[in-house]
Amino acid sequence: MNAIISASDLAKDLAGTRPPVLLDVRWQLTAAKAAGEPPFDGRAAYEAGHLSGAVYVDLDRELASAPGKGGRHPLPDLAQFGDAMRRAGVSAGTPVVVYDGGQGWAAARAWWLLRWTGHPDVRVLDGGLPSWEGPLDTFVPAPEEGDFVPEPGAGLLDADAAAALARSGVLLDARAEERYRGEVEPIDPVAGHIPGAVSAPTTENVGADGRFLPAGELRARFEGLGVTEGARVGVYCGSGVSAAHEVLALAAAGIPAELYVGSWSEWSSDPDRPVAVGPDPR
């Protein structure tokens, strides 16, 4: 099953006999906003216009726990995550399509969580809301409660597993190159990267329109980063959000990958963890 869906295919599915549940996960990294600007309000954006029938999901409150030792966006409490998904109408036997404001990071986080906890049919709208050419709705639906019960599976890395994977497989760093090299660090306490990790900015997985590159181009990109057939692949970023987008890109290219959710925000908070700087992985 493809991990992404085009706006035209989504329109066909919504008009079909088995329409997907729609989740609106609009979110922005507040720390990246200019000083003095109010934080982005995803719910307000949702209420101003969304795909008809879509339910708003709050990344910070429903797709993550409170910041702490586990990073800035640690895993959510699974009971609360399950409650949120069921309130949104998610059932195990119903397809789900997730979208955000176009960047794709937040939608990918929801996609990864649902896939990791056992949902068999989840896709991300390629290009997000800007790719949708149909009308938007301001009505806030109250869907019938779903029956989805999250059951964690494989594909999750902790700090020790990420460190080991950087030595034995391919660990991709999805942050901007200057953060990887340790030249700047606008958010976390220490600059640099996990020793052995390879710089692979997630922004290079999409074109100018915000849509994913074709699968063949994505495969070629990852092969150029050392992802050979059969290699074990992991991804991290700042706090496990943009890295989920890279896991999604890898899935679109037919490459399974694991996610280090704690990512650099967890790694850099431990003074005993080694840090590498510069363009070289080591």
Coordinates of N, CA, C and O in Angstrom, one line a residue, residues 71 98 102 135 168:
G71 N 12.7 14.1 25.4 CA 12.8 15.0 24.3 C 11.6 16.0 24.3 O 10.8 16.1 25.2
V98 N -4.3 11.5 6.4 CA -3.9 12.6 7.3 C -3.3 13.7 6.4 O -2.6 13.5 5.4
G102 N 0.9 21.6 4.6 CA 1.7 21.5 3.4 C 3.1 21.1 3.7 O 3.7 20.5 2.8
P135 N -13.6 22.7 -2.5 CA -14.0 23.6 -1.5 C -13.6 23.2 -0.1 O -13.3 22.0 0.1
S168 N 26.3 0.1 12.8 CA 26.0 -1.1 12.1 C 25.2 -1.0 10.9 O 25.2 -1.9 10.0

